[in-house]
Coordinates of C-alpha atoms (C1' of nucleotides) in Angstrom, one line a residue:
Chain G
M1 CA 59.9 -27.1 -134.0
T2 CA 62.5 -29.0 -135.2
D3 CA 65.4 -28.9 -132.4
T4 CA 68.4 -30.1 -133.9
L5 CA 69.8 -30.1 -130.6
T6 CA 68.3 -32.6 -128.7
G7 CA 66.5 -34.4 -131.4
G8 CA 69.3 -35.9 -133.6
K9 CA 71.7 -38.2 -133.9
F10 CA 71.0 -40.2 -130.9
Q11 CA 67.8 -42.8 -130.9
K12 CA 65.9 -44.1 -127.6
L13 CA 67.8 -46.8 -126.3
N14 CA 65.3 -49.6 -125.6
R15 CA 65.9 -51.3 -122.5
A16 CA 62.8 -54.0 -122.6
P17 CA 61.7 -55.7 -119.5
A18 CA 63.3 -58.8 -119.0
Y19 CA 59.9 -60.5 -119.2
Q20 CA 59.1 -59.4 -122.7
A21 CA 63.0 -60.1 -124.0
V22 CA 61.9 -64.1 -122.6
S23 CA 58.6 -64.1 -124.2
Q24 CA 59.9 -62.9 -127.5
K25 CA 62.2 -65.6 -127.2
I26 CA 59.7 -68.2 -126.7
R27 CA 57.2 -66.7 -129.2
S28 CA 60.0 -67.3 -131.7
A29 CA 60.8 -70.5 -131.0
I30 CA 57.0 -71.7 -131.2
L31 CA 57.1 -69.7 -134.8
N32 CA 60.0 -71.7 -135.8
G33 CA 59.0 -75.1 -135.1
E34 CA 61.6 -75.7 -132.2
L35 CA 58.1 -76.0 -130.2
K36 CA 55.6 -77.5 -131.9
A37 CA 51.6 -77.1 -131.0
G38 CA 50.6 -79.8 -128.8
E39 CA 53.8 -80.1 -127.0
L40 CA 54.4 -79.3 -123.2
L41 CA 56.2 -76.2 -122.0
P42 CA 59.2 -77.1 -119.9
T43 CA 58.1 -76.2 -116.2
E44 CA 58.7 -72.9 -115.2
M45 CA 61.3 -73.7 -113.1
D46 CA 63.0 -75.6 -116.0
L47 CA 62.6 -72.0 -117.9
A48 CA 63.7 -70.2 -115.3
E49 CA 67.1 -71.6 -115.2
Q50 CA 67.5 -71.6 -118.8
F51 CA 67.1 -68.1 -119.2
G52 CA 68.5 -67.5 -115.7
V53 CA 65.8 -65.5 -114.5
T54 CA 63.4 -66.0 -111.5
R55 CA 59.7 -67.9 -112.1
T56 CA 57.8 -64.5 -111.4
T57 CA 59.8 -63.1 -114.3
I58 CA 58.9 -66.6 -116.6
R59 CA 55.3 -66.5 -115.7
E60 CA 54.8 -62.9 -116.7
A61 CA 56.6 -63.9 -120.1
I62 CA 53.6 -66.5 -120.3
R63 CA 50.9 -64.6 -119.4
L64 CA 51.9 -62.2 -122.2
L65 CA 51.8 -65.3 -124.8
E66 CA 48.5 -66.8 -123.0
Y67 CA 46.5 -64.1 -124.0
G68 CA 47.1 -64.6 -127.9
G69 CA 46.2 -68.1 -127.6
L70 CA 49.5 -69.4 -128.6
I71 CA 50.0 -71.1 -125.0
G72 CA 47.1 -72.8 -123.1
R73 CA 46.8 -75.3 -120.8
A74 CA 46.3 -78.8 -121.2
D75 CA 44.6 -80.0 -117.7
R76 CA 44.8 -76.9 -115.8
K77 CA 48.3 -77.7 -114.9
R78 CA 51.2 -77.9 -117.6
L79 CA 51.1 -75.3 -120.2
V80 CA 51.1 -76.3 -124.0
V81 CA 52.0 -75.0 -127.0
C82 CA 48.6 -74.5 -129.0
L83 CA 47.5 -73.6 -132.6
P84 CA 45.3 -70.4 -132.2
S85 CA 41.7 -70.8 -132.5
K86 CA 39.9 -68.6 -134.9
E87 CA 38.3 -67.3 -131.9
S88 CA 41.5 -66.3 -130.1
A89 CA 43.1 -65.0 -133.0
S90 CA 40.5 -62.9 -133.5
N91 CA 39.6 -61.2 -130.1
S92 CA 42.5 -58.6 -129.8
L93 CA 41.3 -57.1 -133.6
S94 CA 37.4 -57.5 -132.4
T95 CA 38.1 -55.5 -129.3
A96 CA 40.4 -53.2 -131.2
M97 CA 37.4 -52.5 -133.8
L98 CA 35.1 -52.0 -130.5
M99 CA 37.1 -49.4 -129.1
H100 CA 37.8 -47.9 -132.3
E101 CA 34.1 -47.2 -132.1
V102 CA 33.4 -48.6 -135.7
T103 CA 30.4 -48.3 -136.8
F104 CA 27.9 -50.9 -138.5
K105 CA 28.1 -49.6 -141.9
E106 CA 32.1 -49.9 -141.8
L107 CA 32.0 -53.7 -140.7
W108 CA 28.5 -54.4 -143.1
Q109 CA 30.7 -52.9 -146.2
I110 CA 33.6 -55.5 -145.2
A111 CA 31.3 -58.4 -145.1
N112 CA 29.4 -57.4 -148.0
G113 CA 32.6 -57.7 -149.4
L114 CA 33.8 -61.1 -147.9
E115 CA 30.5 -63.2 -147.7
P116 CA 29.9 -62.9 -151.6
L117 CA 33.5 -63.8 -151.9
A118 CA 33.1 -66.6 -149.7
A119 CA 30.0 -68.1 -151.7
G120 CA 31.6 -67.6 -155.1
L121 CA 34.9 -69.6 -154.1
A122 CA 32.2 -72.4 -152.1
C123 CA 31.3 -72.6 -155.9
D124 CA 34.8 -73.5 -156.8
S125 CA 35.6 -76.2 -154.6
M126 CA 32.1 -77.7 -152.9
T127 CA 32.9 -81.3 -151.3
T128 CA 30.0 -83.7 -151.0
E129 CA 30.6 -83.5 -147.2
L130 CA 29.5 -80.1 -147.0
K131 CA 26.8 -80.1 -149.2
E132 CA 25.1 -82.6 -146.5
K133 CA 25.8 -80.2 -143.8
L134 CA 24.3 -77.2 -145.7
A135 CA 21.4 -79.3 -146.6
A136 CA 20.8 -80.3 -143.1
N137 CA 21.2 -76.9 -142.2
L138 CA 19.1 -75.4 -144.4
E139 CA 16.5 -78.2 -142.6
R140 CA 17.4 -76.8 -139.5
T141 CA 16.3 -73.5 -140.5
G142 CA 13.0 -74.5 -141.9
A143 CA 12.5 -76.3 -138.7
A144 CA 13.4 -73.3 -136.4
K145 CA 10.0 -71.6 -137.3
S146 CA 9.6 -69.0 -134.7
D147 CA 12.2 -70.2 -132.3
T148 CA 14.6 -67.1 -132.8
K149 CA 17.6 -68.5 -130.9
E150 CA 17.6 -71.6 -132.6
L151 CA 16.8 -69.6 -135.5
L152 CA 20.2 -67.3 -135.1
E153 CA 22.4 -70.1 -134.4
A154 CA 21.2 -72.0 -137.7
E155 CA 21.9 -68.5 -140.1
I156 CA 25.4 -67.9 -138.1
E157 CA 26.4 -71.8 -138.7
F158 CA 25.1 -71.3 -142.8
H159 CA 27.7 -68.7 -143.0
N160 CA 30.2 -70.9 -141.4
L161 CA 29.4 -73.4 -143.5
I162 CA 29.6 -71.4 -146.7
A163 CA 33.0 -70.2 -145.6
Q164 CA 34.4 -73.1 -144.5
A165 CA 33.3 -74.4 -148.3
A166 CA 35.5 -71.8 -150.0
H167 CA 38.1 -73.9 -148.3
N168 CA 40.1 -70.8 -147.4
N169 CA 41.4 -70.7 -143.8
A170 CA 43.0 -67.2 -144.0
L171 CA 39.2 -66.4 -144.6
L172 CA 37.5 -67.9 -142.3
M173 CA 39.8 -66.5 -139.6
A174 CA 39.2 -63.1 -141.0
R175 CA 35.5 -63.5 -141.1
E176 CA 35.5 -64.0 -137.4
P177 CA 36.1 -61.0 -135.9
L178 CA 32.8 -59.7 -137.8
N179 CA 31.1 -62.6 -136.5
Q180 CA 31.9 -61.8 -133.0
L181 CA 30.9 -58.2 -133.5
F182 CA 27.7 -58.6 -135.3
Y183 CA 26.5 -61.4 -132.9
P184 CA 24.4 -58.9 -130.8
A185 CA 23.3 -57.3 -134.3
F186 CA 22.4 -61.0 -135.9
K187 CA 20.2 -61.5 -132.4
A188 CA 18.3 -58.0 -132.7
V189 CA 17.4 -58.5 -136.3
I190 CA 16.6 -62.1 -136.2
E191 CA 14.0 -61.7 -133.2
R192 CA 12.3 -59.3 -134.5
M193 CA 12.1 -61.0 -137.9
H194 CA 8.3 -62.2 -139.1
P195 CA 9.0 -65.7 -139.1
G196 CA 9.3 -67.9 -142.5
G197 CA 10.5 -64.6 -144.0
R198 CA 13.0 -64.6 -146.6
I199 CA 16.2 -66.4 -145.0
L200 CA 15.2 -69.6 -146.0
D201 CA 14.5 -68.4 -149.5
C202 CA 17.6 -67.0 -149.5
H203 CA 20.0 -69.7 -148.1
T204 CA 18.4 -72.2 -150.4
R205 CA 18.7 -70.6 -153.1
M206 CA 22.3 -70.0 -152.8
F207 CA 22.9 -73.9 -151.7
E208 CA 21.4 -74.4 -155.5
A209 CA 23.7 -72.2 -156.9
I210 CA 26.7 -73.3 -155.2
C211 CA 26.2 -76.7 -155.6
K212 CA 25.9 -76.1 -159.7
G213 CA 28.7 -74.1 -159.6
D214 CA 27.0 -71.2 -160.6
K215 CA 29.4 -68.3 -159.0
K216 CA 27.3 -65.7 -160.5
T217 CA 24.2 -66.3 -159.2
A218 CA 25.5 -67.4 -155.7
E219 CA 27.1 -64.1 -155.3
E220 CA 24.0 -62.4 -156.3
W221 CA 22.3 -64.0 -153.6
M222 CA 24.6 -63.4 -151.3
Q223 CA 24.6 -59.7 -151.6
K224 CA 21.0 -59.7 -151.6
H225 CA 21.1 -61.4 -148.2
M226 CA 23.2 -58.8 -146.9
A227 CA 20.9 -56.4 -148.2
D228 CA 18.7 -58.2 -146.1
F229 CA 20.6 -58.1 -143.2
E230 CA 21.3 -54.1 -143.8
R231 CA 17.3 -53.3 -143.8
G232 CA 17.1 -55.5 -140.8
I233 CA 19.8 -53.8 -138.8
K234 CA 17.4 -50.2 -139.6
M235 CA 14.3 -52.1 -139.0
A236 CA 15.7 -53.1 -135.6
G237 CA 15.9 -49.5 -134.6
L238 CA 19.9 -50.2 -134.4
D239 CA 21.6 -47.2 -136.0
F240 CA 23.2 -48.4 -138.9
N241 CA 25.6 -45.5 -138.8
G242 CA 26.8 -45.4 -135.4
P243 CA 29.6 -47.4 -133.3
I244 CA 28.4 -51.5 -132.4
D245 CA 28.3 -52.4 -128.9
H246 CA 29.8 -54.6 -126.6
Q247 CA 27.4 -57.1 -125.4
N248 CA 29.8 -59.6 -125.8
L249 CA 33.1 -58.8 -124.1
Chain P
M1 CA 30.3 -93.8 -126.1
T2 CA 28.0 -92.3 -124.3
D3 CA 28.7 -92.8 -120.7
T4 CA 25.5 -91.7 -118.7
L5 CA 27.0 -92.0 -115.3
T6 CA 30.3 -89.8 -115.6
G7 CA 29.4 -87.8 -118.5
G8 CA 25.9 -86.1 -117.5
K9 CA 24.4 -83.9 -115.1
F10 CA 27.2 -81.9 -113.7
Q11 CA 29.6 -79.7 -116.0
K12 CA 32.9 -78.8 -115.3
L13 CA 32.9 -76.2 -112.9
N14 CA 35.4 -73.5 -113.7
R15 CA 37.8 -72.3 -110.9
A16 CA 39.9 -70.4 -113.3
P17 CA 43.3 -68.4 -111.5
A18 CA 42.9 -65.1 -109.7
Y19 CA 45.0 -63.6 -112.8
Q20 CA 42.3 -64.2 -115.1
A21 CA 39.6 -63.0 -113.1
V22 CA 41.2 -59.8 -112.4
S23 CA 42.3 -59.4 -116.0
Q24 CA 38.7 -59.7 -117.0
K25 CA 37.9 -57.2 -114.7
I26 CA 40.4 -54.6 -116.0
R27 CA 39.3 -55.7 -119.6
S28 CA 35.6 -55.0 -119.0
A29 CA 36.1 -51.5 -117.1
I30 CA 38.1 -50.7 -120.5
L31 CA 35.5 -51.6 -122.4
N32 CA 33.0 -50.2 -120.2
G33 CA 34.8 -46.8 -120.7
E34 CA 35.1 -46.8 -116.9
L35 CA 38.8 -46.6 -117.9
K36 CA 39.3 -44.4 -120.8
A37 CA 42.0 -44.5 -123.1
G38 CA 45.2 -42.2 -121.9
E39 CA 44.3 -42.7 -118.5
L40 CA 46.9 -43.8 -116.3
L41 CA 46.5 -47.2 -114.5
P42 CA 46.2 -47.1 -110.9
T43 CA 49.4 -48.5 -109.5
E44 CA 49.9 -51.8 -108.9
M45 CA 49.5 -51.4 -105.1
D46 CA 46.4 -49.6 -105.5
L47 CA 45.2 -52.6 -107.7
A48 CA 46.4 -55.0 -105.5
E49 CA 44.2 -53.7 -102.6
Q50 CA 41.3 -53.2 -104.5
F51 CA 40.9 -56.6 -105.8
G52 CA 42.6 -58.2 -102.7
V53 CA 45.5 -59.5 -104.2
T54 CA 49.1 -59.4 -104.1
R55 CA 51.1 -57.4 -106.7
T56 CA 52.6 -60.5 -108.4
T57 CA 48.6 -61.6 -109.1
I58 CA 48.1 -58.2 -110.6
R59 CA 51.1 -57.9 -112.7
E60 CA 50.1 -61.4 -114.1
A61 CA 46.7 -59.9 -114.8
I62 CA 48.3 -56.9 -116.4
R63 CA 50.6 -58.8 -118.8
L64 CA 47.4 -60.8 -120.1
L65 CA 46.2 -57.3 -121.5
E66 CA 49.6 -56.0 -122.3
Y67 CA 50.0 -58.4 -125.2
G68 CA 46.3 -57.1 -127.0
G69 CA 47.3 -53.5 -126.6
L70 CA 45.0 -52.7 -124.4
I71 CA 47.7 -51.6 -121.9
G72 CA 50.9 -49.9 -122.8
R73 CA 53.9 -48.2 -120.8
A74 CA 53.6 -44.0 -121.3
D75 CA 56.8 -43.3 -119.7
R76 CA 58.2 -46.6 -118.8
K77 CA 57.1 -46.7 -115.7
R78 CA 53.4 -45.9 -115.0
L79 CA 50.9 -48.0 -117.2
V80 CA 48.4 -46.1 -119.4
V81 CA 45.0 -47.5 -120.8
C82 CA 45.5 -47.3 -124.8
L83 CA 43.5 -47.8 -128.1
P84 CA 45.0 -50.7 -129.9
S85 CA 46.8 -49.5 -132.9
K86 CA 46.5 -51.7 -135.8
E87 CA 49.3 -53.0 -135.8
S88 CA 49.1 -54.5 -132.2
A89 CA 45.2 -55.4 -133.0
S90 CA 46.2 -57.6 -136.1
N91 CA 49.4 -59.1 -134.5
S92 CA 47.4 -62.3 -132.8
L93 CA 45.3 -62.7 -136.1
S94 CA 48.5 -62.8 -138.3
T95 CA 50.8 -65.1 -135.9
A96 CA 47.5 -67.4 -136.1
M97 CA 47.2 -67.6 -139.6
L98 CA 51.2 -68.1 -140.2
M99 CA 50.9 -71.0 -137.7
H100 CA 48.1 -72.4 -139.5
E101 CA 50.0 -72.6 -142.6
V102 CA 47.6 -70.3 -144.5
T103 CA 48.9 -70.1 -148.0
F104 CA 49.8 -67.3 -150.5
K105 CA 46.6 -68.0 -152.6
E106 CA 44.0 -67.7 -149.5
L107 CA 45.7 -64.4 -148.5
W108 CA 45.5 -63.3 -152.1
Q109 CA 41.7 -64.4 -152.6
I110 CA 41.4 -62.2 -149.7
A111 CA 43.3 -59.0 -150.6
N112 CA 41.7 -59.9 -153.8
G113 CA 38.2 -58.8 -152.1
L114 CA 39.0 -56.1 -150.0
E115 CA 41.5 -53.8 -152.1
P116 CA 39.0 -53.5 -154.7
L117 CA 36.6 -52.9 -152.3
A118 CA 38.4 -49.9 -150.8
A119 CA 39.2 -48.3 -153.9
G120 CA 35.6 -48.4 -155.0
L121 CA 34.7 -47.3 -151.6
A122 CA 37.2 -44.4 -151.9
C123 CA 35.3 -43.3 -154.9
D124 CA 32.6 -42.3 -152.3
S125 CA 34.2 -40.5 -150.1
M126 CA 37.5 -38.9 -151.6
T127 CA 38.8 -36.0 -150.1
T128 CA 41.0 -33.1 -151.2
E129 CA 43.8 -34.3 -148.5
L130 CA 43.9 -37.6 -149.7
K131 CA 43.9 -36.4 -153.4
E132 CA 47.0 -34.6 -152.6
K133 CA 48.4 -37.7 -150.7
L134 CA 48.1 -39.7 -153.2
A135 CA 49.5 -37.3 -156.1
A136 CA 52.4 -37.0 -153.6
N137 CA 52.9 -41.1 -153.4
L138 CA 52.4 -41.3 -157.5
E139 CA 55.6 -39.0 -157.5
R140 CA 57.3 -40.7 -155.1
T141 CA 56.7 -44.1 -156.8
G142 CA 58.0 -42.0 -159.9
A143 CA 61.0 -41.1 -158.5
A144 CA 62.1 -43.8 -157.1
K145 CA 62.8 -45.7 -160.3
S146 CA 65.2 -48.8 -159.7
D147 CA 65.7 -48.1 -155.7
T148 CA 63.4 -51.0 -154.6
K149 CA 63.5 -50.1 -151.0
E150 CA 61.9 -46.9 -151.6
L151 CA 59.6 -48.4 -154.4
L152 CA 58.4 -51.4 -152.2
E153 CA 57.5 -48.1 -149.0
A154 CA 55.9 -46.4 -151.7
E155 CA 53.8 -49.4 -152.9
I156 CA 52.7 -49.9 -149.7
E157 CA 51.9 -46.4 -148.9
F158 CA 49.7 -46.1 -151.8
H159 CA 47.4 -49.6 -151.1
N160 CA 47.4 -47.8 -147.1
L161 CA 46.2 -44.6 -148.8
I162 CA 43.4 -45.8 -150.8
A163 CA 42.3 -47.9 -147.9
Q164 CA 42.1 -44.4 -145.6
A165 CA 40.4 -43.3 -148.6
A166 CA 37.8 -45.4 -148.0
H167 CA 37.0 -43.8 -144.9
N168 CA 36.3 -47.2 -143.1
N169 CA 38.6 -47.9 -139.9
A170 CA 37.4 -51.6 -139.7
L171 CA 38.6 -51.8 -143.6
L172 CA 42.0 -50.3 -142.7
M173 CA 42.5 -52.8 -139.3
A174 CA 41.0 -55.8 -141.4
R175 CA 43.8 -55.2 -143.9
E176 CA 46.5 -55.0 -141.7
P177 CA 47.3 -59.1 -141.4
L178 CA 47.4 -58.8 -145.0
N179 CA 49.8 -56.1 -144.8
Q180 CA 51.8 -57.5 -142.5
L181 CA 51.9 -61.1 -143.7
F182 CA 52.5 -60.3 -147.7
Y183 CA 55.5 -57.7 -146.6
P184 CA 58.2 -60.4 -147.5
A185 CA 56.3 -61.2 -150.6
F186 CA 55.9 -57.3 -151.9
K187 CA 59.7 -57.2 -151.2
A188 CA 60.7 -60.2 -152.9
V189 CA 58.2 -59.5 -155.8
I190 CA 59.2 -55.7 -156.1
E191 CA 62.8 -56.3 -156.0
R192 CA 62.4 -59.1 -159.2
M193 CA 61.1 -56.4 -161.1
H194 CA 61.8 -55.1 -164.0
P195 CA 62.0 -51.0 -163.6
G196 CA 59.4 -48.8 -164.8
G197 CA 56.8 -51.7 -165.0
R198 CA 53.4 -51.5 -165.0
I199 CA 53.0 -50.4 -161.2
L200 CA 53.2 -46.7 -161.7
D201 CA 50.6 -46.9 -164.5
C202 CA 48.4 -49.0 -163.0
H203 CA 48.4 -46.6 -159.8
T204 CA 48.0 -43.8 -161.7
R205 CA 44.8 -44.9 -163.9
M206 CA 43.7 -46.2 -160.4
F207 CA 43.8 -42.6 -158.9
E208 CA 42.1 -40.8 -162.0
A209 CA 39.4 -43.1 -161.8
I210 CA 39.0 -42.6 -157.8
C211 CA 39.2 -38.8 -158.6
K212 CA 36.6 -38.9 -161.2
G213 CA 34.4 -41.2 -158.6
D214 CA 34.5 -43.7 -161.6
K215 CA 34.1 -46.5 -159.3
K216 CA 33.8 -49.4 -161.8
T217 CA 37.2 -48.6 -163.4
A218 CA 38.9 -47.9 -160.1
E219 CA 37.6 -51.6 -159.3
E220 CA 38.8 -52.7 -162.3
W221 CA 42.7 -51.5 -162.0
M222 CA 42.9 -52.6 -158.5
Q223 CA 42.3 -56.3 -159.6
K224 CA 44.4 -55.9 -162.6
H225 CA 47.0 -55.0 -159.9
M226 CA 46.5 -57.6 -157.9
A227 CA 46.5 -59.9 -160.8
D228 CA 50.1 -58.4 -161.6
F229 CA 50.9 -59.3 -158.1
E230 CA 49.7 -62.8 -158.5
R231 CA 52.1 -63.3 -161.3
G232 CA 54.6 -61.7 -159.5
I233 CA 54.9 -64.1 -157.0
K234 CA 54.9 -66.9 -158.9
M235 CA 57.6 -65.0 -161.1
A236 CA 59.5 -64.6 -157.9
G237 CA 60.3 -68.0 -157.6
L238 CA 57.5 -68.0 -154.3
D239 CA 55.4 -71.0 -154.1
F240 CA 51.9 -69.6 -154.8
N241 CA 49.9 -72.6 -153.4
G242 CA 52.4 -72.9 -150.4
P243 CA 52.5 -71.8 -146.8
I244 CA 53.7 -68.0 -146.7
D245 CA 56.8 -67.5 -144.3
H246 CA 57.5 -65.7 -140.7
Q247 CA 60.5 -63.5 -141.6
N248 CA 58.3 -60.8 -140.0
L249 CA 57.9 -62.5 -136.3
Chain A
dT1 C1' 40.6 -108.1 -113.3
dA2 C1' 39.6 -103.5 -112.0
dT3 C1' 39.0 -100.6 -108.8
dT4 C1' 39.8 -97.8 -104.8
dG5 C1' 43.1 -96.0 -101.1
dA6 C1' 47.1 -94.3 -99.2
dC7 C1' 51.0 -91.9 -100.0
dA8 C1' 55.2 -89.3 -102.5
dT9 C1' 56.5 -86.4 -106.0
dA10 C1' 56.0 -82.7 -109.1
dT11 C1' 54.0 -78.4 -110.9
dT12 C1' 51.5 -74.4 -110.7
dG13 C1' 48.7 -70.8 -108.4
dT14 C1' 49.4 -67.6 -104.9
dC15 C1' 51.7 -64.8 -101.0
dT16 C1' 55.5 -62.3 -98.2
dG17 C1' 59.1 -59.4 -98.3
dA18 C1' 62.8 -57.5 -100.1
dC19 C1' 65.8 -54.3 -103.4
dA20 C1' 67.2 -52.2 -107.5
dA21 C1' 66.4 -49.2 -111.3
dT22 C1' 64.2 -45.4 -113.2
dG23 C1' 61.1 -41.5 -113.2
dT24 C1' 58.5 -37.2 -110.5
dG25 C1' 58.5 -33.6 -107.4
dT26 C1' 60.9 -29.7 -104.9
dC27 C1' 64.0 -26.7 -103.4
dA28 C1' 68.0 -24.1 -103.3
dA29 C1' 72.0 -22.4 -106.1
dT30 C1' 73.5 -20.4 -110.2
Chain W
dA1 C1' 66.1 -20.5 -116.8
dT2 C1' 68.7 -24.3 -116.1
dT3 C1' 71.4 -27.3 -113.0
dG4 C1' 72.1 -30.5 -108.8
dA5 C1' 70.6 -32.4 -104.7
dC6 C1' 67.5 -34.8 -102.7
dA7 C1' 63.3 -37.5 -101.1
dC8 C1' 59.4 -40.3 -102.9
dA9 C1' 56.6 -43.2 -105.8
dT10 C1' 56.7 -47.0 -109.1
dT11 C1' 58.0 -50.6 -111.6
dG12 C1' 61.1 -54.9 -112.5
dT13 C1' 62.8 -58.4 -110.3
dC14 C1' 64.4 -61.6 -107.3
dA15 C1' 64.2 -64.9 -103.1
dG16 C1' 61.9 -68.1 -100.6
dA17 C1' 57.2 -70.2 -99.2
dC18 C1' 53.1 -72.6 -98.7
dA19 C1' 48.8 -74.5 -100.7
dA20 C1' 45.7 -76.5 -104.3
dT21 C1' 46.2 -79.9 -107.4
dA22 C1' 47.6 -83.9 -111.2
dT23 C1' 50.5 -87.7 -111.8
dG24 C1' 52.4 -91.8 -110.8
dT25 C1' 53.3 -96.1 -107.6
dC26 C1' 51.7 -99.9 -105.3
dA27 C1' 49.3 -102.4 -102.3
dA28 C1' 44.5 -104.1 -100.8
dT29 C1' 40.3 -105.2 -102.1
dA30 C1' 35.9 -106.8 -104.3

DNA sequence: TATTGACATATTGTCTGACAATGTGTCAAT
DNA sequence: ATTGACACATTGTCAGACAATATGTCAATA
């Protein structure tokens, strides 16, 4: 199968289209800090002149970056350089996972690794501000009762707060695809849950453990919580070993 | 601060540009399976007619998707619907982490969560094929000696193989940003390492543990391996608590 | 003073129409 | 079976235009 004649010696020379080159240049400029987040981009005409191409080409180059969240619109006209939000940053990863038909089980295994990790780290770097937010969240959960929509939001907020308490931005971003992909499942599980179930209990104990800096207990309760979630998925009639849906786009 | 007159009642109506709408439609069609991966996209003129806009608009819409890896070029002409590769899928997340100036420590904490997880899962679902590949990788590592480039590649390959052995596609994709961002650090660490160090030993013991299905031992050795890496980063003169570089773009 | 209206200007979004470069398919010649 | 010649389709890029919308200025007004 090795055709030494046609296969060897020369490598495919890549003549990438101009819009890709331009896009790369702009991207680099942003990563280098030549263009700082928050700054306005030069106008399309400016860029066109600088690169020596047409506005059309510039616009295509910009679109290429826009999806990644590196560039956004300030006020619907002028474009600005952005710090990508964790949502936009994890979009491609989420959709890629969707298209690869990742299963609940696979995602759950990751979450089961990351969530206890977050809980553990939170024990080391808890702040009073986050303690207050968590306390407020517990109240919110308690007050939600059978209002599933409210309960759902509180539940998600709780986990996000824990992750914030870990003071690890990378973790916060790495978790985001799970948030996005699990959302429909969260919803289904919580809607089918008997009110006043274990959720609040779990959360409370976790909160107390974290406040005490009791890493082991915090991690254990998070694991129990995740186990509950797994059971919930199955009880909600979702196929734990099957691919997740994409009601989120 | 609540101006009840101008603030309330009406929400900002969003008149998104046409290229965004078109992009969304195409994206949905792909996620719905109306356009399957591998299929050719209709020609730009076709799309332009169908959506009732110009080719210019269509092209901008396509660029928007191209970055995310949902659309690629088959043969430099006709565009084709793609299953995003794990590399392209994690690009935005990686650059977002870069721009948020994520530290080595933050990334390491995640890796320290995911890598032992992978090693543990691998114990449950090892295949003979991967055993062979891992065995070959160990030989490769042994043979590399002081060839740091070769050693680097072998090291990365080892971890990827473990992750593959976990048979969890989501994990494989979630790990990818770490691969991308740690790469320069890997390199620096390995170049500064005394040859015949602990690497091969660690890998071998992990391999043996995984083959035996000894989850606990496999995880422990992976953790030791990660601890070595942490030491390596510090010894290489990199700031463990400082932001990572972006020599990768 | 603070708000409004009128107006010129700048910038983006979209359209039209064109051309060059490149890949595809066909068919005859070898 | 390979090559050459040719028509055709499709993408990449250009030039130039116009509409819609923000921005800034300045006078008029309450």
